[in-house]
Coordinates of C-alpha atoms in Angstrom, one line a residue:
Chain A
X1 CA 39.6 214.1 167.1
X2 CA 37.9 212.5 164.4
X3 CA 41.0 212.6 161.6
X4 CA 42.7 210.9 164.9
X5 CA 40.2 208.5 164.7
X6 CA 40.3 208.2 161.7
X7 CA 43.8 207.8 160.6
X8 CA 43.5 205.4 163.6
X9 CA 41.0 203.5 161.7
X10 CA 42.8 203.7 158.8
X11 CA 46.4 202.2 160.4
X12 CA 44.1 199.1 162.0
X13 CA 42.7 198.5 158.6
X14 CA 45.7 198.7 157.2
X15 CA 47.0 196.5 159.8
X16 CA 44.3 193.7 159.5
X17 CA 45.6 193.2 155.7
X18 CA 48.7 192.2 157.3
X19 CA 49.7 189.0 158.9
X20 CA 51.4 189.9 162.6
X21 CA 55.1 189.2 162.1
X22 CA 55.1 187.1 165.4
X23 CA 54.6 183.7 164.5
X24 CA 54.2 181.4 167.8
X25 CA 55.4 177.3 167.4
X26 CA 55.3 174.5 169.7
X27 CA 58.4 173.5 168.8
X28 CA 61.2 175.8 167.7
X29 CA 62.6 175.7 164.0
X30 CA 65.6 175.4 162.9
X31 CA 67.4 178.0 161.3
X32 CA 70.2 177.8 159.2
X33 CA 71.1 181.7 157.7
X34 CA 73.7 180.5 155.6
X35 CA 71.8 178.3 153.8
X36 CA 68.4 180.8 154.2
X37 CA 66.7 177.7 155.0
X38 CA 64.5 176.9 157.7
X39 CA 63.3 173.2 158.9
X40 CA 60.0 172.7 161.0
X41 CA 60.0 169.6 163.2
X42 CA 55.9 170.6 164.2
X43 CA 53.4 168.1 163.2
X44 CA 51.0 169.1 160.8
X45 CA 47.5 169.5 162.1
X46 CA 44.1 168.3 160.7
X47 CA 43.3 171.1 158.7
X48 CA 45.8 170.1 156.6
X49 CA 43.5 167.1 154.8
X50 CA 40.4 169.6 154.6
X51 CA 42.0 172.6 152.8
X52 CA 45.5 171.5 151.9
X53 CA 46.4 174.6 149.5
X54 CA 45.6 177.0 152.6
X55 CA 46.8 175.5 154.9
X56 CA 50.3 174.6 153.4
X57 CA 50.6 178.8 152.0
X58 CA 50.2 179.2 156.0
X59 CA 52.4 177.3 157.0
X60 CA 55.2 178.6 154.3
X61 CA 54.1 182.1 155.2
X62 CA 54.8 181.8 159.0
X63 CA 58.1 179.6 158.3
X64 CA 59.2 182.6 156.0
X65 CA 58.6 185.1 158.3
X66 CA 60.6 183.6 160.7
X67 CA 63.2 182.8 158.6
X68 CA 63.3 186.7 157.4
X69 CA 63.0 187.9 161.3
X70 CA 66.4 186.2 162.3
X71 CA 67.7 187.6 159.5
X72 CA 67.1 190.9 160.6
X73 CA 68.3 190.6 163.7
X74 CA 72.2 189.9 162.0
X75 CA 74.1 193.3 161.9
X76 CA 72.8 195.2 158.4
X77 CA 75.0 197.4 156.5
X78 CA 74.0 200.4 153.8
X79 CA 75.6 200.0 150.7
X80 CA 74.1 202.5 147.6
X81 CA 71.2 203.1 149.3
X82 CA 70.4 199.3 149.5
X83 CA 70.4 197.5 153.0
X84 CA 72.2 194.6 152.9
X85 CA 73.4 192.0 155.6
X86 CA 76.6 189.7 155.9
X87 CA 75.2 186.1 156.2
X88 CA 76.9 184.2 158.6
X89 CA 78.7 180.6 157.5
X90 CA 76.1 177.8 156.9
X91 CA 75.7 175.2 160.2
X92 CA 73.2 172.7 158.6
X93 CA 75.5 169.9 156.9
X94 CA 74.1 169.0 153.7
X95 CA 74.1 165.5 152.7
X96 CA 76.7 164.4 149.7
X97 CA 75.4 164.3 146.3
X98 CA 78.1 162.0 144.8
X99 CA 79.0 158.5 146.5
X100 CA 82.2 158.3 148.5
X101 CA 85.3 158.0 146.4
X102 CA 86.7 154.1 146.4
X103 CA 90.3 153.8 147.3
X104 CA 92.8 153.2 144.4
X105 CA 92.8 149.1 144.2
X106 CA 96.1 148.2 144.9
X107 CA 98.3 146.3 142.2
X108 CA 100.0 143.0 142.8
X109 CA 103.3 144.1 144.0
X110 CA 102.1 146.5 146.5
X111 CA 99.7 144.1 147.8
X112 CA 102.6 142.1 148.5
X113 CA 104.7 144.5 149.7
X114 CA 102.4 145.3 152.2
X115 CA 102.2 141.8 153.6
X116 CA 105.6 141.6 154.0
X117 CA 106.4 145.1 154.8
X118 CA 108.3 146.3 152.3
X119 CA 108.4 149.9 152.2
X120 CA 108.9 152.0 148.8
X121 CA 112.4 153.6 148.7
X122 CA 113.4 156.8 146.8
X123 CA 116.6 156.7 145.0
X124 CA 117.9 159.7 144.2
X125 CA 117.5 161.5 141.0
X126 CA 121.1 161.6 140.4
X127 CA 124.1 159.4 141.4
X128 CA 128.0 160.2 141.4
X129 CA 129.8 157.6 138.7
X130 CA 133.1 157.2 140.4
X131 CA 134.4 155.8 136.4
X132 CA 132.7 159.0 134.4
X133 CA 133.9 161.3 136.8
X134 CA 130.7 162.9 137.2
X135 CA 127.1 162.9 138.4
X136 CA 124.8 160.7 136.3
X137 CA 120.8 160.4 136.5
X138 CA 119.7 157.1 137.6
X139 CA 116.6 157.3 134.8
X140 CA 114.9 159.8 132.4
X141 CA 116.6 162.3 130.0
X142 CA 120.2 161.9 129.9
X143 CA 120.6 158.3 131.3
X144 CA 120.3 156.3 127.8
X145 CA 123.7 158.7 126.9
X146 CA 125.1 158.1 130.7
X147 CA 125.0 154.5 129.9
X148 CA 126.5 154.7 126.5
X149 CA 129.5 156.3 127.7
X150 CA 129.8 154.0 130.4
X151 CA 129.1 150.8 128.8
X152 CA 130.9 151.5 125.7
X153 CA 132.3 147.9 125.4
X154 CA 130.3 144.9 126.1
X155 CA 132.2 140.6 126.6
X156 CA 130.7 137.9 124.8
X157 CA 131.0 135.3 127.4
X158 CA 132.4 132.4 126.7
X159 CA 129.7 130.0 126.9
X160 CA 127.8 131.6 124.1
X161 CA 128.2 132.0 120.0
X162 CA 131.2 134.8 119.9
X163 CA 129.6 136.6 117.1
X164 CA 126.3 137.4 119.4
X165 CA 125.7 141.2 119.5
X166 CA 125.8 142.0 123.2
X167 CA 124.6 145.5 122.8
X168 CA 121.5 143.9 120.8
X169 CA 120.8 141.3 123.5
X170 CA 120.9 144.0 126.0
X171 CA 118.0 146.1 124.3
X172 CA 116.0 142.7 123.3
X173 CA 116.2 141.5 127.5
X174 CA 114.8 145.8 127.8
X175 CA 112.7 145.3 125.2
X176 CA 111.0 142.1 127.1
X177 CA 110.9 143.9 130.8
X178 CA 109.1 146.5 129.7
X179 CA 106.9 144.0 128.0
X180 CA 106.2 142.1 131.0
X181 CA 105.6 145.7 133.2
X182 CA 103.4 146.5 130.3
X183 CA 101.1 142.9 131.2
X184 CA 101.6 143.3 134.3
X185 CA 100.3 146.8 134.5
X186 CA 97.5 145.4 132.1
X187 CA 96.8 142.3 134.4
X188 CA 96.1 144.6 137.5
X189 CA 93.9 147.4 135.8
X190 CA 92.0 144.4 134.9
X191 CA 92.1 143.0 138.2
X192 CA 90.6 146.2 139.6
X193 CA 87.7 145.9 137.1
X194 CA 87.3 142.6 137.6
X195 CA 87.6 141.2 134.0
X196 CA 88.4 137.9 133.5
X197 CA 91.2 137.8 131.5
X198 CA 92.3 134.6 129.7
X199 CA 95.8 133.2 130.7
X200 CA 98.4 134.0 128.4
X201 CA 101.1 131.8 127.6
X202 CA 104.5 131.6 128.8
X203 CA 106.9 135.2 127.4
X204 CA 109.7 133.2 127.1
X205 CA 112.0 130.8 129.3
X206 CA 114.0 133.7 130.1
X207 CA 111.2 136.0 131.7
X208 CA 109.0 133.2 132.8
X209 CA 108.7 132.3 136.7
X210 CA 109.9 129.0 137.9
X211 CA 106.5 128.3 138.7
X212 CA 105.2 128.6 135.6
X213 CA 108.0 126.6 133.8
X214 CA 106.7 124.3 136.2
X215 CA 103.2 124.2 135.5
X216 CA 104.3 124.3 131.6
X217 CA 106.3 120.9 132.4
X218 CA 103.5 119.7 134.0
X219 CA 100.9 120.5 131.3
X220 CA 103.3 119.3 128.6
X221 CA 103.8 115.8 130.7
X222 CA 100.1 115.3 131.0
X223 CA 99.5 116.2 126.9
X224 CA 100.0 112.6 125.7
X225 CA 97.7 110.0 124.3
X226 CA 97.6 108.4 127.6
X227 CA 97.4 111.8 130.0
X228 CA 100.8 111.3 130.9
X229 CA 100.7 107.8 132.9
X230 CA 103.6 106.1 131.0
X231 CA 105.7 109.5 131.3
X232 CA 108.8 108.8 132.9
X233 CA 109.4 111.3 136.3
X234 CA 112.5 112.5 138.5
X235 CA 112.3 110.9 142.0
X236 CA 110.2 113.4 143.9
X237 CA 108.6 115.5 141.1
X238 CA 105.3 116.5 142.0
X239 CA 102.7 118.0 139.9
X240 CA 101.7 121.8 139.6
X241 CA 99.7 123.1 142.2
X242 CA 97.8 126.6 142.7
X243 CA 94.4 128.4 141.9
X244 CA 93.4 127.3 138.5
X245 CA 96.3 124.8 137.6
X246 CA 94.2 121.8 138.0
X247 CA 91.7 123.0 135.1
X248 CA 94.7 123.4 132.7
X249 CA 96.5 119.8 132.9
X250 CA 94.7 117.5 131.1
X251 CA 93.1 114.8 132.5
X252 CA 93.7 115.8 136.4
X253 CA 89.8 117.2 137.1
X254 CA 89.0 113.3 136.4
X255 CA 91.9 111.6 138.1
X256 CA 90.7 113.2 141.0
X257 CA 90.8 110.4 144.0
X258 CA 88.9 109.9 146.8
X259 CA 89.6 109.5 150.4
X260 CA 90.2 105.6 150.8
X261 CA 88.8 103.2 153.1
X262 CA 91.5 101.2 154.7
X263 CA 89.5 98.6 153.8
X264 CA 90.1 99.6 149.4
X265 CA 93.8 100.9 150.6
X266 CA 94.8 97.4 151.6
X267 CA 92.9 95.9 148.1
X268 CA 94.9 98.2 146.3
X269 CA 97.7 97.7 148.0
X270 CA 97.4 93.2 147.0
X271 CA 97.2 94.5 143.5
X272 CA 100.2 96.9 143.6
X273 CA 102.0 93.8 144.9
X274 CA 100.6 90.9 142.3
X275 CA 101.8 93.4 139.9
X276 CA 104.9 93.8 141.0
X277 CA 105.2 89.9 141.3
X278 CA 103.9 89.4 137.8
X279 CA 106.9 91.6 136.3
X280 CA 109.2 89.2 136.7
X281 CA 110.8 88.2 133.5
X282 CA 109.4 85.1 132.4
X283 CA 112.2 83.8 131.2
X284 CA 114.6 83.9 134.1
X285 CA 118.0 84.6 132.8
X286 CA 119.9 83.6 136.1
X287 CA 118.8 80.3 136.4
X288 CA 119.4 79.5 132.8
X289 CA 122.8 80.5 133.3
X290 CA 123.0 78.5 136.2
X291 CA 121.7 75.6 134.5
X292 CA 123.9 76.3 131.9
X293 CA 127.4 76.6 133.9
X294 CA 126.3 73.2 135.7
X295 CA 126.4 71.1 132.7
X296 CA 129.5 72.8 131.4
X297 CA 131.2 71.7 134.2
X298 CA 130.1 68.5 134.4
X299 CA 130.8 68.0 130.5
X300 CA 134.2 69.4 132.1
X301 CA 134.5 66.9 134.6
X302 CA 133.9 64.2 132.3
X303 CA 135.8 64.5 129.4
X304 CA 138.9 63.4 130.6
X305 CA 137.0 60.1 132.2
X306 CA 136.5 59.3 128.8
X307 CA 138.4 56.3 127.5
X308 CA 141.4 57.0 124.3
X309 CA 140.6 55.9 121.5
X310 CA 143.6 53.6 120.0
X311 CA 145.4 55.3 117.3
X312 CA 144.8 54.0 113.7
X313 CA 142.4 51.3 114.9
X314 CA 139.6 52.5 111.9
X315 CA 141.6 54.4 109.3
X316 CA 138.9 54.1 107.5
X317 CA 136.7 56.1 109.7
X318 CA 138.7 58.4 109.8
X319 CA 139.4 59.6 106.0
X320 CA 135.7 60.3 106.2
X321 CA 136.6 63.5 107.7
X322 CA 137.9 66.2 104.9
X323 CA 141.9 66.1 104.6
X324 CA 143.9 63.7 105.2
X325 CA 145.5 64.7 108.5
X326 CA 149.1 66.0 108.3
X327 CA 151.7 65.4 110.3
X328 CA 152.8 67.2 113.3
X329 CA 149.3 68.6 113.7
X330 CA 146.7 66.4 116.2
X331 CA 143.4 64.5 115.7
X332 CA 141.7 66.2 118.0
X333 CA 139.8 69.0 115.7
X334 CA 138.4 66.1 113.6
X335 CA 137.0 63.9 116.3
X336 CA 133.2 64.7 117.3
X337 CA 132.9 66.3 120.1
X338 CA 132.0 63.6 123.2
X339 CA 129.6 63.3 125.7
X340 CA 125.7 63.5 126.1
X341 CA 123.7 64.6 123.3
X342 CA 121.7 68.3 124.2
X343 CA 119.0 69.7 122.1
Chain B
X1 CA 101.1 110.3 159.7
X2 CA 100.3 109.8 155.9
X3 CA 98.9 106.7 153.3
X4 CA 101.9 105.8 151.4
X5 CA 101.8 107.3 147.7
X6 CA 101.3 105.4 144.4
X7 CA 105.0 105.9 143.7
X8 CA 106.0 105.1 147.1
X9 CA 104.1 101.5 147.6
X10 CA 105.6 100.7 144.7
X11 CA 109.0 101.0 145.2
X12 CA 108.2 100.2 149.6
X13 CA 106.9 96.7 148.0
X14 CA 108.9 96.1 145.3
X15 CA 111.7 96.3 148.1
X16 CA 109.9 93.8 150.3
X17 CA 109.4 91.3 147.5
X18 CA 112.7 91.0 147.4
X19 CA 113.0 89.5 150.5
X20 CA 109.8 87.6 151.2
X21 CA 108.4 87.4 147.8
X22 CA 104.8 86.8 147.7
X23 CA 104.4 86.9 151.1
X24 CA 103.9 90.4 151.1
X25 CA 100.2 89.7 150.7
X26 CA 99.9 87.8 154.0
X27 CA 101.7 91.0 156.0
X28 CA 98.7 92.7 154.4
X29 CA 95.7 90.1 154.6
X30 CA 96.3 89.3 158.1
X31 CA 93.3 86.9 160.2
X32 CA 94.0 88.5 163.6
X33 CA 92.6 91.8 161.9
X34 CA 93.2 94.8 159.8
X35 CA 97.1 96.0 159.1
X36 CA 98.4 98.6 157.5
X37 CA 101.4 101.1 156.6
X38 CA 101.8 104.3 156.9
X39 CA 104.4 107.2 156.2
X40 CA 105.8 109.8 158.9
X41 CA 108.2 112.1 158.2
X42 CA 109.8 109.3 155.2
X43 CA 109.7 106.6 157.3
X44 CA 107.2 103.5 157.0
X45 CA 105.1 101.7 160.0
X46 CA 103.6 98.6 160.1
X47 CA 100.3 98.9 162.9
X48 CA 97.1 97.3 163.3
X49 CA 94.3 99.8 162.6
X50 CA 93.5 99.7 166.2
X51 CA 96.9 101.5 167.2
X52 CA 96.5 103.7 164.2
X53 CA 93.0 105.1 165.4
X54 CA 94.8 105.4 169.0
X55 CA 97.8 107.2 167.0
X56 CA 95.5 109.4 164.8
X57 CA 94.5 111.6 167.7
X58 CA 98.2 112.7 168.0
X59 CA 100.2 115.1 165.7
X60 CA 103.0 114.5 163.9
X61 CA 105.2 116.9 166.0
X62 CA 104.1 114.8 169.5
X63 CA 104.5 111.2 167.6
X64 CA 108.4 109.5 167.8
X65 CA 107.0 106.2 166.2
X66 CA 104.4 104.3 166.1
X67 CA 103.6 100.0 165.4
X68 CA 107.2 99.0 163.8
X69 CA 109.1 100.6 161.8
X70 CA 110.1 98.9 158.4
X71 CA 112.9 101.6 157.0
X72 CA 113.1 104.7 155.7
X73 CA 112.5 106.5 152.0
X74 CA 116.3 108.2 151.6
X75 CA 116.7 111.5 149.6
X76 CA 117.0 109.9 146.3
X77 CA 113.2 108.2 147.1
X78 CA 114.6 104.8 147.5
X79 CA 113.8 102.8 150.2
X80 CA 116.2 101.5 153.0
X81 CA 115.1 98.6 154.9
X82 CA 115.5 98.7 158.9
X83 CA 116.7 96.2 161.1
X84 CA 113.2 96.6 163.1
X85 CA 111.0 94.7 160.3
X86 CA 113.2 91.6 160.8
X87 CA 110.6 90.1 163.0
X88 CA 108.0 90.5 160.5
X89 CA 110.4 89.3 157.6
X90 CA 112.3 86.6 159.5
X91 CA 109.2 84.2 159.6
X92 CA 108.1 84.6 155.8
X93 CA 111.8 84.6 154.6
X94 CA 112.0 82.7 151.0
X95 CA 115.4 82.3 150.6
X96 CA 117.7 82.6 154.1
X97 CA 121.9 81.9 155.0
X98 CA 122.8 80.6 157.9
X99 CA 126.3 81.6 159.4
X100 CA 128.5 80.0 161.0
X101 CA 129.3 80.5 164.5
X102 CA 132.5 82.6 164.2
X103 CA 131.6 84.4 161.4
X104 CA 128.7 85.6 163.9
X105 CA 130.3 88.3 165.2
X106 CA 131.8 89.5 162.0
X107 CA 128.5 90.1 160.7
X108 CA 126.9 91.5 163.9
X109 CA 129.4 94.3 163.4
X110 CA 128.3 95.4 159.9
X111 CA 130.6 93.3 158.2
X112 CA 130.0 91.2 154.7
X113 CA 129.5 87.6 155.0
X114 CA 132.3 85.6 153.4
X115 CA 132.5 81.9 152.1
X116 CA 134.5 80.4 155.1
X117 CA 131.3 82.1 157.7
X118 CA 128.8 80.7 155.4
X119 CA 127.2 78.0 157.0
X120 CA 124.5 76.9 155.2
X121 CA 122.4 78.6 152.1
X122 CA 118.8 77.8 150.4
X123 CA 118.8 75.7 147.5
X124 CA 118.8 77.5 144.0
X125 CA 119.4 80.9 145.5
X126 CA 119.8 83.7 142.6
X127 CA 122.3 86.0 142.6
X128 CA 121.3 89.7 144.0
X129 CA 118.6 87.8 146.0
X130 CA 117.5 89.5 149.0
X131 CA 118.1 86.9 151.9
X132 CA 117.8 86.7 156.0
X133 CA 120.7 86.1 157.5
X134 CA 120.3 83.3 160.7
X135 CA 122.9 82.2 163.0
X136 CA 123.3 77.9 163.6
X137 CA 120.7 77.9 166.0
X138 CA 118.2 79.5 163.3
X139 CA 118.0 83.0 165.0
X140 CA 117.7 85.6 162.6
X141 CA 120.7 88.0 162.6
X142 CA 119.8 90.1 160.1
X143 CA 119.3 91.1 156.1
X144 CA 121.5 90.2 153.4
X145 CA 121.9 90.6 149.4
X146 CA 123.7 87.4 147.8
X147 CA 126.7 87.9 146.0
X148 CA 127.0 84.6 144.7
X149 CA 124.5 81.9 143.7
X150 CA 124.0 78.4 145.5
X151 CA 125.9 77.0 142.7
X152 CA 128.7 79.8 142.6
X153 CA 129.0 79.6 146.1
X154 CA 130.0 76.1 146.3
X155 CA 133.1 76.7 143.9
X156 CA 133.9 80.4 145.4
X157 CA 137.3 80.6 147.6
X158 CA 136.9 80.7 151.2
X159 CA 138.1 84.8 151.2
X160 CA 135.0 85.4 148.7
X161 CA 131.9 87.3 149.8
X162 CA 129.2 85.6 149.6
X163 CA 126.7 87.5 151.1
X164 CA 126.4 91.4 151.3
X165 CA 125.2 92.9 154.6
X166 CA 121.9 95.1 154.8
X167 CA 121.1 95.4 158.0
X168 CA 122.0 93.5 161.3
X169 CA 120.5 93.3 165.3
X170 CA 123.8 95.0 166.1
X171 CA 122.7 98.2 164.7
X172 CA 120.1 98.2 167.9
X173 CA 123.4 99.1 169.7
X174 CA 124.9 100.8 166.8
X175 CA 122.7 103.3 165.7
X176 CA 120.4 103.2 168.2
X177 CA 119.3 106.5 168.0
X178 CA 118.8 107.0 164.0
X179 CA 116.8 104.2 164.2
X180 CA 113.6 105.2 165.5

C-alpha cells in the first residue's frame, strides 16, 4: 500500500508542477489553425496593473494551450517516428500590407473614346493585296518590304515643284507622325504624374490642329505695338478660346470687360456714333464737285450770251499776242478766255 | 437676346447714320426713358428697358421678336435695314424724296425710283445718300439710296434712276413672314 501511496504522491506532485490543460474563458477565442494564431476578445482584469509580467505569461500560457489543444484534436499522422498534423487552410483574413493598386490613368485618346464610345478594333495581322498577289502584314517585320514592292513608283502632283522626291516626302510626313505619337505619348505620362509641362510650339502647319493654327493667328494678331487694335479682321473672326488661351495672347487678361450697365452701354454707344460722325472727310469731295459742275455749266450757258467782238477793230491789241495769226486758222486760241474771274 | 458687339454697333450705326445722320443720338438719349438695342439670333431690336426686363425672363427659343425690329446682320456681317424701323427713321429723316403719285405703286412693288416718279427731292442731296422715300401727301413709303445728286437730278432724263430702293411698306405683304 504505501509504494501505492506513494507513487500516488509522487503523480500529484508531479501533477501540481503542471498547469491543468483545461483552460476556462468567458468568452470563446478565436482560433485560426492555419495561421496558428489565436485572438482573445476577454477583457483584461485588474491584476493586470499590479503584477503585469505575471499576469501577461498567464495569460499567453492559457491562450497557448488552447491554441495547441485544437490542434490536437485535427487528424495526426506518423511520419519517421515524428507526429505530425495537416493544418487545415487559414480562415482569419489578414489585412493588406501594400495599398491598393491605382488603375492605369487613361491617355487622351482613350479618354475620348470612351466618351464617345468608340471601341478599339483589331485588324488583322495580315491582309490579302489583291495587286501583289499575296498576303501582306498590315505592320511589323516584312511590311516596310510589302510597301516597297507595292509603292514602287510614286506622282509628283502637279501643283507642286516636279523635282520633289516623293519617296523622301513620304518618310519626312512618317518621320513627323511618329514625332507627334512620341509628344503625345510624352504629354500623357506627364499628365498621369501631374507635371506641368510647358506648351510647346506649333510642329509644323502640316501636323498642327486647326485650333492651334488658330490660337497661333490669334497670338500673332495680338503681338503688335498696339496689342492688335488697328489689325485688320475677316467679318466674323473671333478670337481663340479654351483653357489657358487667354494667358498666352497678349494683352487679353487686361482687356477683360465688365458686364455693362445699360446706363454706360448707351454712353458708349453716343461715342461709337460721334465717332462715326466725326470720320467724315473734311473735305467733302461730292459737294466740291457739285459746286464745281454748277459753275461749268453756267460758264457754259453764258458763253455764247457773250457779245462778238468786231473783227480787226484793235489790230493793235491783237499783235500783242505771239505770231501773227495766219490765215485759214481762227482767233479763237488767242483770245482770253471770257467770263467771271475764279481764284 | 444679346448687347450688340463692338464690331457690330459699329457697322449697326454707321448704317443708321446714313439715313438720319446725327440723330442717331436722340434714338438713344430718349426723355420718355431708357432705350436700347439688342441682338437675337442676327437681328437688331429697338425696346425700352421696361419691355427688355419683361423680355429677359424668356429664352431665346420661346422669343419671335421683341420692341421693333430695325434689320438684320446678313452672313457677310453687314447690316440690312428693315422696313419695320421706318417709323423710327421717318421722323428724323435728313434728307427725304417725295414721289409722285403714279410712280407710287412702282415703288411699293420693289421697284427703283426713276426721274419722271420723282416728285420732289431735299436740297443739296449727295450722291449714295441714304434717303426716306414719302409719297405727296408726306407718308413715308419707304428707304432709298440716291443715284443722282439734287443737281444731277435736275439734268437727268425722265427714264433715269434716280433713286434706288431699300426697303418699302409693301414688303409687310411681301415678305411678311421673313420679316419678323
Amino acid at each position: 500500500m504505501d509504494i501505492v501511496k506513494e507513487v500516488l504522491e509522487k503523480q500529484a506532485k508531479e501533477s501540481a508542477k503542471y498547469k491543468s490543460i483545461e483552460v476556462i474563458k468567458h468568452e470563446e477565442v478565436k482560433i485560426d489553425c492555419g495561421r496558428l494564431m489565436i485572438s482573445d476578445p476577454n477583457s483584461f482584469t485588474e491584476e493586470l496593473k499590479e503584477n503585469t509580467e505575471t499576469y501577461i505569461q498567464n495569460l499567453t500560457r492559457d491562450n497557448v494551450q488552447l491554441l495547441v489543444n485544437s490542434i490536437w484534436q485535427l487528424p495526426t499522422e506518423r511520419l519517421d517516428e515524428h507526429i505530425v498534423v495537416k493544418l487545415p487552410k487559414p480562415t482569419f483574413a489578414l489585412p493588406r500590407a501594400r495599398k491598393l493598386p491605382v488603375p492605369k490613368p487613361l491617355t487622351k485618346w482613350e479618354q475620348f473614346a470612351k466618351a464617345k464610345g468608340i471601341k478599339k478594333r483589331t485588324k488583322d495581322k495580315k491582309v490579302w493585296d489583291e495587286e501583289l498577289g499575296k498576303w501582306v502584314p498590315t505592320y511589323g517585320y516584312q511590311k516596310f518590304k510589302a510597301d516597297r514592292d507595292k509603292n514602287w513608283v510614286l506622282e509628283v502632283p502637279k501643283n507642286i515643284d516636279p523635282m520633289t522626291d516623293m519617296f523622301q516626302k513620304k518618310k519626312d510626313l512618317k518621320n513627323e507622325r511618329v514625332a507627334k505619337n512620341e509628344l503625345a505619348r510624352m504629354k500623357n505620362i506627364a499628365r498621369a504624374q501631374k507635371v506641368d509641362v510647358p506648351r510647346v510650339g506649333f510642329v509644323s502647319e502640316d501636323s498642327a490642329t486647326a485650333k492651334e493654327l488658330h490660337i497661333a493667328s490669334t497670338i500673332a494678331k495680338h503681338s503688335t505695338a498696339s496689342v492688335g487694335k488697328f489689325q485688320e479682321s475677316l467679318p466674323k473672326e473671333k478670337n481663340a478660346r479654351g483653357i489657358g488661351v487667354r494667358e498666352l495672347i497678349p494683352g487679353a487678361a487686361t482687356k477683360r470687360k465688365r458686364p455693362l450697365d445699360n446706363k454706360t452701354e448707351r454712353t458708349e454707344q453716343i461715342e461709337t456714333v460721334q465717332k462715326i460722325l466725326n470720320k467724315r472727310p473734311k473735305i467733302d469731295v461730292e459737294k466740291a464737285v457739285q459746286i464745281q459742275k454748277r459753275e461749268e455749266r453756267i460758264e457754259r450757258e453764258n458763253k455764247p450770251a457773250e457779245p462778238k467782238k468786231k473783227k480787226g477793230s484793235h489790230p493793235k491789241q491783237v499783235k500783242k499776242f505771239g505770231k501773227k495769226p495766219k490765215s485759214g486758222i481762227g482767233r479763237k486760241g488767242n483770245r482770253k478766255p471770257a467770263g467771271r474771274k475764279r481764284r | 437676346m444679346k448687347r450688340l458687339s463692338d464690331e457690330q454697333t459699329k457697322i449697326f450705326f454707321e448704317k443708321l447714320t446714313k439715313y438720319i445722320g446725327s440723330n442717331v443720338k436722340l434714338l438713344l438719349d430718349r426723355p420718355d426713358g431708357t432705350y436700347c438695342f439688342r441682338e437675337m439670333k442676327n437681328r437688331v431690336y429697338y425696346m425700352s428697358e421696361r419691355i427688355l426686363k419683361l423680355a429677359e425672363n424668356l429664352s431665346e427659343d420661346h422669343l419671335i421678336a421683341v420692341g421693333t425690329c430695325f434689320g438684320k446682320f446678313t452672313k457677310s456681317n453687314k447690316f440690312l435695314l428693315h422696313i419695320t424701323a421706318l417709323n423710327y427713321l421717318a421722323p428724323y429723316a435728313q434728307y427725304k424724296v417725295w414721289i409722285k403719285e403714279s410712280a407710287e405703286q412702282q415703288f411699293l412693288y420693289g421697284n427703283h425710283v426713276n426721274k419722271a416718279g420723282l416728285g420732289r427731292i431735299t436740297e443739296n442731296t449727295p450722291q449714295h445718300q441714304g434717303v426716306i422715300v414719302l409719297s405727296m401727301s408726306d407718308i413715308p413709303l419707304g428707304f432709298g439710296v440716291t443715284a443722282k445728286s439734287t443737281q444731277d437730278c435736275k439734268l437727268a432724263d425722265p427714264l433715269v434712276t434716280v433713286c434706288f430702293h431699300q426697303a418699302d411698306i409693301g414688303e409687310y405683304l411681301r415678305s411678311e413672314d421673313t420679316l419678323v
